[in-house]
GROMACS .gro file of C-alpha atoms in nm:
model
  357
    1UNK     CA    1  -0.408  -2.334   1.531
    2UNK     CA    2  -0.481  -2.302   1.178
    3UNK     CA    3  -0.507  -1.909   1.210
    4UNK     CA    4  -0.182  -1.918   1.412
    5UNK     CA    5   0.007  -2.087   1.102
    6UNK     CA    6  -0.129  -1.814   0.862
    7UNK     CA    7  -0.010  -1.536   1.071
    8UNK     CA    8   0.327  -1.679   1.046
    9UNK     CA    9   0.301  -1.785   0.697
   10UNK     CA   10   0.586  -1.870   0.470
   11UNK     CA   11   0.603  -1.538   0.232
   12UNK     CA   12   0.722  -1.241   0.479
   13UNK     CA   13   0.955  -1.506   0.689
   14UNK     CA   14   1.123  -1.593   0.329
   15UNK     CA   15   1.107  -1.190   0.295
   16UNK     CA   16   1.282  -1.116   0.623
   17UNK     CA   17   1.597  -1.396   0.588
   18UNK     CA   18   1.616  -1.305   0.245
   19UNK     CA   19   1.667  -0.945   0.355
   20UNK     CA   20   1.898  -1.063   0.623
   21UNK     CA   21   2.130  -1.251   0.369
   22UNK     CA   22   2.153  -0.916   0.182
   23UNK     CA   23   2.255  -0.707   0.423
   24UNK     CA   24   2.560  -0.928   0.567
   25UNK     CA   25   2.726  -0.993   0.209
   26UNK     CA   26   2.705  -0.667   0.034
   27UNK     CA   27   3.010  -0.476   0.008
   28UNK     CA   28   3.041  -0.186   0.226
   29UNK     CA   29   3.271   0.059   0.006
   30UNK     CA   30   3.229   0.329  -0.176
   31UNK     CA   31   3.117   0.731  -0.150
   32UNK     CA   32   2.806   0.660   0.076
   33UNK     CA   33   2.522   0.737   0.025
   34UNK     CA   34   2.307   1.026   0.204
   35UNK     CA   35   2.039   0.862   0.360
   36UNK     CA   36   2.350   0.598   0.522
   37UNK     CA   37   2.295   0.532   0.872
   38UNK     CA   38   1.940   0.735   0.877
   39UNK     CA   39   1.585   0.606   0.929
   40UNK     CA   40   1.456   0.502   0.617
   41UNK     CA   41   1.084   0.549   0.661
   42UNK     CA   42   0.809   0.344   0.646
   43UNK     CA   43   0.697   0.144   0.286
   44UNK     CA   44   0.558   0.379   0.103
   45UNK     CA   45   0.159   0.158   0.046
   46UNK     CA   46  -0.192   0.220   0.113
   47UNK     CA   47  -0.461   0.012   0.096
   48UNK     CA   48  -0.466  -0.072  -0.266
   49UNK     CA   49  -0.830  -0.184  -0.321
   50UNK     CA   50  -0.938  -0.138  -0.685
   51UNK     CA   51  -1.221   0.200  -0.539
   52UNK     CA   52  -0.941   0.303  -0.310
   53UNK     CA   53  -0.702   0.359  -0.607
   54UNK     CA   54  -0.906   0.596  -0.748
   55UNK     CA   55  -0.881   0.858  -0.481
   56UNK     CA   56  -0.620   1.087  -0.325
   57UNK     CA   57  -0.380   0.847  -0.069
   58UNK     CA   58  -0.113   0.999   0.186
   59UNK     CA   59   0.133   0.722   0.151
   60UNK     CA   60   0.303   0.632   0.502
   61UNK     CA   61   0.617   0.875   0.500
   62UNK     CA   62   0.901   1.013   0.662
   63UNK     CA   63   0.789   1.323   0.878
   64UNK     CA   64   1.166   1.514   0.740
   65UNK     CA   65   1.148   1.723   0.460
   66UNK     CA   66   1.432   1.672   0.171
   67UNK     CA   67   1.696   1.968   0.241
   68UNK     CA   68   1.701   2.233  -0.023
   69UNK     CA   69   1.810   2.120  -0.341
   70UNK     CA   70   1.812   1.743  -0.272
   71UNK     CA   71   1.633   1.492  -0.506
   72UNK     CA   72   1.478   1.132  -0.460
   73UNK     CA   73   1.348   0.968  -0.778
   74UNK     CA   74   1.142   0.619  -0.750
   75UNK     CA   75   0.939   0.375  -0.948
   76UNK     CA   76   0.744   0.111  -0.740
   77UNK     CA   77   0.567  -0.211  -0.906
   78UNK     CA   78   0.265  -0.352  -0.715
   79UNK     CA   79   0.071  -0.687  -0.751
   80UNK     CA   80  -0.210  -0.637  -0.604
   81UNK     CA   81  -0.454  -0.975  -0.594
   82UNK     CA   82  -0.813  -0.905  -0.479
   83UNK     CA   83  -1.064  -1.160  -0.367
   84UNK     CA   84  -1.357  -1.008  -0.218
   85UNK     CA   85  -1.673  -1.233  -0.268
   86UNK     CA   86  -1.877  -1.216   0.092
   87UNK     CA   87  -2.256  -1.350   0.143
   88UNK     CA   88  -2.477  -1.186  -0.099
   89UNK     CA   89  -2.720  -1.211   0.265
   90UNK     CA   90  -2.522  -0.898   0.369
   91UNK     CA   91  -2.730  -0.678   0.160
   92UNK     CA   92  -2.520  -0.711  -0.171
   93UNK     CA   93  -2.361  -0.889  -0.424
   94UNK     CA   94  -1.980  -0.796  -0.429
   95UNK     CA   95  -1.737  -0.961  -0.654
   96UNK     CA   96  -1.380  -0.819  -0.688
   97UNK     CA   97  -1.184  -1.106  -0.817
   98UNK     CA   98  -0.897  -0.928  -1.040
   99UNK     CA   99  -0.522  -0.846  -1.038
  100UNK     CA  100  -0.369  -0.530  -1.050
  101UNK     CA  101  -0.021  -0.461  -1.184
  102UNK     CA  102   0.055  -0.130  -1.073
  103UNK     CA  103   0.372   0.125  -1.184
  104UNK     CA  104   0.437   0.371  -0.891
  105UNK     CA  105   0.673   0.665  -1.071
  106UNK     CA  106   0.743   0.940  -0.808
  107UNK     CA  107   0.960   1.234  -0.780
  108UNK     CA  108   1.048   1.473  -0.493
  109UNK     CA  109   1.239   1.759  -0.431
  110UNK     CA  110   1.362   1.974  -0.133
  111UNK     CA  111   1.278   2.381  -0.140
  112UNK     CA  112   1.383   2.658   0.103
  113UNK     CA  113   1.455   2.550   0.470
  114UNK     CA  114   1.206   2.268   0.524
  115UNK     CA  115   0.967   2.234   0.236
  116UNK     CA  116   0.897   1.916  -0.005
  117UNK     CA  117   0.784   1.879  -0.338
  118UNK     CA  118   0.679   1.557  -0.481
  119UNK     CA  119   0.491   1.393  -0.814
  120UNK     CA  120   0.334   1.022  -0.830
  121UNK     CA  121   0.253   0.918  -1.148
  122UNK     CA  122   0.103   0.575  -1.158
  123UNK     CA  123   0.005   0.383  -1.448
  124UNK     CA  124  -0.221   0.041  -1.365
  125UNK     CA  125  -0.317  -0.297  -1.548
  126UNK     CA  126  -0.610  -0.470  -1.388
  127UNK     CA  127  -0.648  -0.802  -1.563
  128UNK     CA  128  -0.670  -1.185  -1.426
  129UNK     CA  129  -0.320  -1.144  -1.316
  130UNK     CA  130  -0.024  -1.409  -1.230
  131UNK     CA  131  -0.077  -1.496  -0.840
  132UNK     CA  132  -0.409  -1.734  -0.834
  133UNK     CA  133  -0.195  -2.035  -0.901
  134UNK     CA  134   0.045  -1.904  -0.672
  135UNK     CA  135  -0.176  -1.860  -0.354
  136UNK     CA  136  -0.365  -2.140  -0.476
  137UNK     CA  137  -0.085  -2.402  -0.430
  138UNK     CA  138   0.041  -2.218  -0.097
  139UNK     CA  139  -0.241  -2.302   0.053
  140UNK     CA  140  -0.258  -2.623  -0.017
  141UNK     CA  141   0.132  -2.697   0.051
  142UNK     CA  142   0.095  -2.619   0.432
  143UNK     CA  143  -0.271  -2.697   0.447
  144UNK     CA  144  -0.416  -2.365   0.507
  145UNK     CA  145  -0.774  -2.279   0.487
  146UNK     CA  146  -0.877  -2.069   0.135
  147UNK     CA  147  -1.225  -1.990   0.298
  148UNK     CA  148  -1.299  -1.691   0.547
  149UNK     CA  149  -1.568  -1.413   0.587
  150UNK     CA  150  -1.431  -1.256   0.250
  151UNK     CA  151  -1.496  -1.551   0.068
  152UNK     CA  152  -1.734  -1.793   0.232
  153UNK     CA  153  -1.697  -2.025  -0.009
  154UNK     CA  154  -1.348  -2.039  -0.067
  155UNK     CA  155  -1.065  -1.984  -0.361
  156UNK     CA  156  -1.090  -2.314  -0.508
  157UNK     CA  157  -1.471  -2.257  -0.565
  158UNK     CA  158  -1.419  -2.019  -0.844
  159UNK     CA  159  -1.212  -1.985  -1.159
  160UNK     CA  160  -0.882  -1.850  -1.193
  161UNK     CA  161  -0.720  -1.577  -1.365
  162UNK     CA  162  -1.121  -1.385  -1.327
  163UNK     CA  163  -1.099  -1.063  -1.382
  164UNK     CA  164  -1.425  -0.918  -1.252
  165UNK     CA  165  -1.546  -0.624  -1.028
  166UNK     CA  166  -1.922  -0.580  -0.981
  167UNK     CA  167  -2.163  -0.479  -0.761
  168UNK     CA  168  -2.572  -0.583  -0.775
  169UNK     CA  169  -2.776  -0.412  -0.537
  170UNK     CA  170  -2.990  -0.588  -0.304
  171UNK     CA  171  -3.320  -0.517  -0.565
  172UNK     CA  172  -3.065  -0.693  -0.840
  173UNK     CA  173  -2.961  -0.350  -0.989
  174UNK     CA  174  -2.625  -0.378  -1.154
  175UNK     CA  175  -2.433  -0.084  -1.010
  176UNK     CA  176  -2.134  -0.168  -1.164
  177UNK     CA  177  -1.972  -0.414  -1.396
  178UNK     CA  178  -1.574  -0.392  -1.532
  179UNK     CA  179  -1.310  -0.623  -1.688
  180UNK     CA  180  -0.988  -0.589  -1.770
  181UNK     CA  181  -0.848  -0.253  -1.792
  182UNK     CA  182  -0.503  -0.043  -1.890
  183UNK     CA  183  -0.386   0.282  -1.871
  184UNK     CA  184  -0.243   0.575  -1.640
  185UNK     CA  185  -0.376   0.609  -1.307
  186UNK     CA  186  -0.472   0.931  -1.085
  187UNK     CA  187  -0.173   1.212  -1.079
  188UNK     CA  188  -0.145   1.351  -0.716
  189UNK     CA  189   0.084   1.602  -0.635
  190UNK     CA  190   0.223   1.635  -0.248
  191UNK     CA  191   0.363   1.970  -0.045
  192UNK     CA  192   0.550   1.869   0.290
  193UNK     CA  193   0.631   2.118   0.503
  194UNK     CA  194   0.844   2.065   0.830
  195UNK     CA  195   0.643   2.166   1.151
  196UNK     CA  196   0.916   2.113   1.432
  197UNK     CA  197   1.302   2.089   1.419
  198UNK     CA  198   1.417   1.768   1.387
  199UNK     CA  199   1.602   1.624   1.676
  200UNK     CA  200   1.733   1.311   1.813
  201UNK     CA  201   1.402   1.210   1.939
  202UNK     CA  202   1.159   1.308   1.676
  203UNK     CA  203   1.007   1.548   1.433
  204UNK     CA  204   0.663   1.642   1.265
  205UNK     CA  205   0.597   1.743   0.926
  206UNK     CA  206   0.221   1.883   0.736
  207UNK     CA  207   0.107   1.735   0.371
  208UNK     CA  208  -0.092   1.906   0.135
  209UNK     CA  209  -0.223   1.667  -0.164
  210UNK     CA  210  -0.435   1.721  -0.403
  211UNK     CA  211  -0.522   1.449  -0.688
  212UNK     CA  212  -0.567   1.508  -1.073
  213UNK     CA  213  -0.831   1.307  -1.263
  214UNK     CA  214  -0.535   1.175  -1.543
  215UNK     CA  215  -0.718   0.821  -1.520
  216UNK     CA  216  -0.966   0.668  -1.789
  217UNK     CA  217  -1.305   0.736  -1.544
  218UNK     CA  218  -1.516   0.483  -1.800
  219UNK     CA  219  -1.241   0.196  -1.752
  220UNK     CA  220  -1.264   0.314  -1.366
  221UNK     CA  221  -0.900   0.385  -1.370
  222UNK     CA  222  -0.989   0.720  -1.210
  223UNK     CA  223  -1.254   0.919  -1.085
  224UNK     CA  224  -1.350   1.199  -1.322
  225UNK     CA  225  -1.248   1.436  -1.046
  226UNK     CA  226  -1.010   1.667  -0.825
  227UNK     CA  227  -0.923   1.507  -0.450
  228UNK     CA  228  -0.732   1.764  -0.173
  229UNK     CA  229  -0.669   1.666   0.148
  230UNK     CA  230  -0.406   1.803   0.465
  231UNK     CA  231  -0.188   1.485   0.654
  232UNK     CA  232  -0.012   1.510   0.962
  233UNK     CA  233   0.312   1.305   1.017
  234UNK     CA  234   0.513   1.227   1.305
  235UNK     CA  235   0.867   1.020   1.398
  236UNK     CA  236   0.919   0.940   1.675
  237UNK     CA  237   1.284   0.720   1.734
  238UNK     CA  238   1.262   0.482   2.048
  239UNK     CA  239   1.594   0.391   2.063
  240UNK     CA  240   1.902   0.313   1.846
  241UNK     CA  241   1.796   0.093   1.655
  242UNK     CA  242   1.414   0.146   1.705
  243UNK     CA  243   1.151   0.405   1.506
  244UNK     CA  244   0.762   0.500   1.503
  245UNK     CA  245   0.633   0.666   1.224
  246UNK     CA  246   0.279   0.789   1.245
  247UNK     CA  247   0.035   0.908   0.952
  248UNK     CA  248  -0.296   1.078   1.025
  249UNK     CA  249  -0.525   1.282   0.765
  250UNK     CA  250  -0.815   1.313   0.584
  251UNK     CA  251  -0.939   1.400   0.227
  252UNK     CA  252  -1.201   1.546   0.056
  253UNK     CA  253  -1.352   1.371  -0.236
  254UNK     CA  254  -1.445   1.520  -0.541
  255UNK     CA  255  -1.756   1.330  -0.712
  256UNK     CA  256  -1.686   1.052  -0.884
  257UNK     CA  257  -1.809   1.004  -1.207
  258UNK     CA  258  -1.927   0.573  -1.253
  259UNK     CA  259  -1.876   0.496  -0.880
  260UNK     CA  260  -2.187   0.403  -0.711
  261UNK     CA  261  -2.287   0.540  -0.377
  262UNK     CA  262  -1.950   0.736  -0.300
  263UNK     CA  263  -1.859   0.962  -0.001
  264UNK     CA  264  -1.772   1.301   0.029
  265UNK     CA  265  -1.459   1.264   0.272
  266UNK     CA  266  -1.225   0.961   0.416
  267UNK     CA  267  -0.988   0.976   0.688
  268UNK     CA  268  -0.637   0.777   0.671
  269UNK     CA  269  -0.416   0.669   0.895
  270UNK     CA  270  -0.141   0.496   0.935
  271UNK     CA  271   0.193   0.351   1.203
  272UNK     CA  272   0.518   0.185   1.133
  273UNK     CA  273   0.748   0.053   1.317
  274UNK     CA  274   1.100   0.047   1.173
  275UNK     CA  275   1.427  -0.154   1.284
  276UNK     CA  276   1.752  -0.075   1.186
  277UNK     CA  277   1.959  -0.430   1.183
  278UNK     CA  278   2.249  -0.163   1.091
  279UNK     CA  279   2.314   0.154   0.840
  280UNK     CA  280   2.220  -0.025   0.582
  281UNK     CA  281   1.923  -0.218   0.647
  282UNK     CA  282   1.613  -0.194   0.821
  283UNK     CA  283   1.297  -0.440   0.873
  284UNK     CA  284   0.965  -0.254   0.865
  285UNK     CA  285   0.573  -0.347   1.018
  286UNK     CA  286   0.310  -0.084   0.957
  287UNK     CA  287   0.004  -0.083   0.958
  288UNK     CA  288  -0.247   0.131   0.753
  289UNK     CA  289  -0.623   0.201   0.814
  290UNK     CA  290  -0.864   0.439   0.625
  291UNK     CA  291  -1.233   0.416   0.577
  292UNK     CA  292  -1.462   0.301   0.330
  293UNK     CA  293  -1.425   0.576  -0.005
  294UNK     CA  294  -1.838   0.429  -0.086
  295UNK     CA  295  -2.158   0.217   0.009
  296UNK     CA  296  -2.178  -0.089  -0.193
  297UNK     CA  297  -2.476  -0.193   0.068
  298UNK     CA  298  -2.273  -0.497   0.178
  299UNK     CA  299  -2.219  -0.448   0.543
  300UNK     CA  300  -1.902  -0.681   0.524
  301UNK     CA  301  -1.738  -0.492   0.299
  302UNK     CA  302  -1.849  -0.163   0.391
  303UNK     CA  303  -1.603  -0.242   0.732
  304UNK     CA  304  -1.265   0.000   0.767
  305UNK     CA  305  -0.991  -0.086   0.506
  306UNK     CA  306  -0.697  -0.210   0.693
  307UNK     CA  307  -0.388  -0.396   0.562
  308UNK     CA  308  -0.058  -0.551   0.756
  309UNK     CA  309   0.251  -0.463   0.596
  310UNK     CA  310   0.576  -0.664   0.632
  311UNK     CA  311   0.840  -0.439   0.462
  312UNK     CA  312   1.245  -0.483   0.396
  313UNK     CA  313   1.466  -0.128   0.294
  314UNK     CA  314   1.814  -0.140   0.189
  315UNK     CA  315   2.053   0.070   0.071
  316UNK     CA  316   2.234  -0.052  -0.208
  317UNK     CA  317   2.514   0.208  -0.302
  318UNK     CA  318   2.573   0.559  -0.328
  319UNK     CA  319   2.259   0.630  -0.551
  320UNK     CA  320   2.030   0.321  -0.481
  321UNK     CA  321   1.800   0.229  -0.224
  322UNK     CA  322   1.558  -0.055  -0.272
  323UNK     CA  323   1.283  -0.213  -0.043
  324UNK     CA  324   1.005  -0.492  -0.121
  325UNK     CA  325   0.738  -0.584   0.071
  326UNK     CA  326   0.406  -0.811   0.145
  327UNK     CA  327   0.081  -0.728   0.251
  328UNK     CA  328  -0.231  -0.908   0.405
  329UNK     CA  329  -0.622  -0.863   0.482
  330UNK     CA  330  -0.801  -0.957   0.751
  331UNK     CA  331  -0.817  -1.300   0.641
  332UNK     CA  332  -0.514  -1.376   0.764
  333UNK     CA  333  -0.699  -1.449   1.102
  334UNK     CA  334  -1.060  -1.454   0.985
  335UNK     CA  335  -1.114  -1.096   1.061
  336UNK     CA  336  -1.084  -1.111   1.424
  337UNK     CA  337  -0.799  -0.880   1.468
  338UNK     CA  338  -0.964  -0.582   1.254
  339UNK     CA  339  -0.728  -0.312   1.387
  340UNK     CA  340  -0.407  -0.516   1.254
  341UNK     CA  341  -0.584  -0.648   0.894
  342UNK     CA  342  -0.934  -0.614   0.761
  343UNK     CA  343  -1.117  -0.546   0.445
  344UNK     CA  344  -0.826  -0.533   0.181
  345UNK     CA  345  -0.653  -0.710  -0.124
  346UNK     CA  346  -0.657  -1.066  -0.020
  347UNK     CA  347  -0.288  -0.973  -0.075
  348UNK     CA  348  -0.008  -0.768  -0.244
  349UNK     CA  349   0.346  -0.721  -0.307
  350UNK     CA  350   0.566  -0.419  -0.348
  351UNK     CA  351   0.912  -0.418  -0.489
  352UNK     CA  352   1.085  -0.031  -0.494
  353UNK     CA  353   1.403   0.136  -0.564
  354UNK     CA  354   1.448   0.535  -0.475
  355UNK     CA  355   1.762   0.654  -0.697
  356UNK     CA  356   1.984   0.900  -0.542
  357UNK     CA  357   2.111   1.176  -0.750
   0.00000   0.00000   0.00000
């Protein structure tokens, strides 16, 4: 029962009427804008753990191209909680007990026929953060467990505001130890290219990324290295008001420089299901999977990274579109549905506005 109550919990239900409320008294006037009436896409979030943010990510996307000549800029803010403190009996000590507060500044660009062009720039605070107290009191306002595989022993057992992420071997090794950090994160740059017409039914579109080391590797705000990595996309519309987006890749890793035990290659995927309430508004659940970027010799955490997204898109006038959204882990149902939620932030928000030229 308990696990029932989490899955509906209080934050994406408050999300969802909110969103609801928005779309039924905003005026309707005005030039409108171009992406009126279209499928807005998926929310543009990966798995956000603090190893994961170090690497090259093909955000969940829209499988159509920009036309020639057209322009989207964004900026996206992220809070991004993690608690990840599992039995030390699982072969090692894992603590990540921080916040992230993360800037998301993007740019893209249509070329020729049916070829993209886009820039993410992020810049990232990790620090104690503002959501402890937060989550904290949730829990305990609708009597919801704060214990489960990721934290055996619960939220309340431990300080808040921590702002820790360590690893100890199984020998006792420290592996790695960081605190607070600031700074910009990991430049990747993204080339979409359109792979079938698009129709009323669906398209497919091909991403090339490749990742800059911008970040400050000894603060582990980036790697030290170059990422690349090829994504196929797909859209797929169901109906009127009804539309599948689907995300499959994988990327090469270039060598970290202070990350223990990495790997040479992850795959990503992800799938979103978008509906349109009208031509302004759409409710969005995805779902994103990739797997583990290292070994930390904790067989708990080294499980797939999967997070639940539920996600809100609106578009506000001629030039702004804006969408927010809230993320879980496995937690959520004590990591017994691992294909919908599993090893992740214990959870995040996104809040997002594209501006139209």
């Amino acid at each position: 029962m308990g696990n029932l109550r989490k899955l509906i919990s209080l934050p994406p239900v408050l999300l969802l009427l909110w969103g609801a409320c928005i779309g039924r008294s905003a005026a309707q006037s005005g030039p409108q804008n171009p992406d009126y009436g279209q499928p807005q896409g998926p929310i543009p979030l990966r798995d956000p753990r603090p190893a994961n943010l170090l690497f090259l990510q093909f955000l969940p996307d829209n499988a159509v191209p920009l036309r020639n000549g057209e322009v989207r800029i964004g900026v996206q803010l992220d809070l991004i909680n993690n608690l990840l403190i599992p039995s030390p009996r699982l072969g090692a000590t894992i603590v990540e007990d921080n916040e992230y507060q993360r800037l998301l500044f993007s740019w893209h660009r249509g070329y020729f026929h049916n070829t993209e062009l886009s820039v993410y720039i992020p810049v990232e605070w990790r620090n104690g953060g503002i959501l402890d107290g937060i989550i904290r009191a949730y829990h305990r306002l609708f009597g919801l467990p704060a214990n489960a595989e990721d934290d055996p022993l619960g939220r309340d057992h431990w300080p808040m505001y921590r702002s820790i992420w360590q690893i100890i071997d199984a020998q006792g090794h420290v592996l790695l130890n960081q605190g607070n950090a600031f700074g910009l994160g990991e430049t990747t740059f993204i080339v979409k290219r359109g792979l079938l017409p698009v129709t009323s039914r669906g398209t497919m579109a091909m991403r090339f990324g490749i990742k800059l080391p911008t970040g400050n590797t000894a603060l582990l705000l980036g790697s030290g290295n170059v990422d690349v990595g090829l994504s196929l996309d797909a859209r797929y519309i169901l109906g009127r008001n009804a539309i599948v987006y689907m995300n499959m890749g994988g990327v090469l890793l270039g060598h970290p420089r202070h990350l223990p035990h990495p790997l040479g290659g992850v795959g990503q995927g992800a799938i979103a299901i978008e509906y349109r309430a009208n031509n302004r508004d759409s409710f969005v659940l995805q779902i994103d999977a990739s797997s583990p970027v290292m070994r930390t010799g904790n067989t708990f955490v080294d499980q797939a990274n999967v997070t639940a997204t539920f996600g809100y898109r609106r578009i506000m006038d001629r030039h702004t579109e804006f969408y927010a959204s809230y993320s879980e882990n496995g937690d959520i149902h004590n990591y017994t549905l691992p294909w919908l939620s599993n090893i992740g932030p214990d959870i995040s928000f996104s809040f997002g506005v594209r501006w139209v030229p």
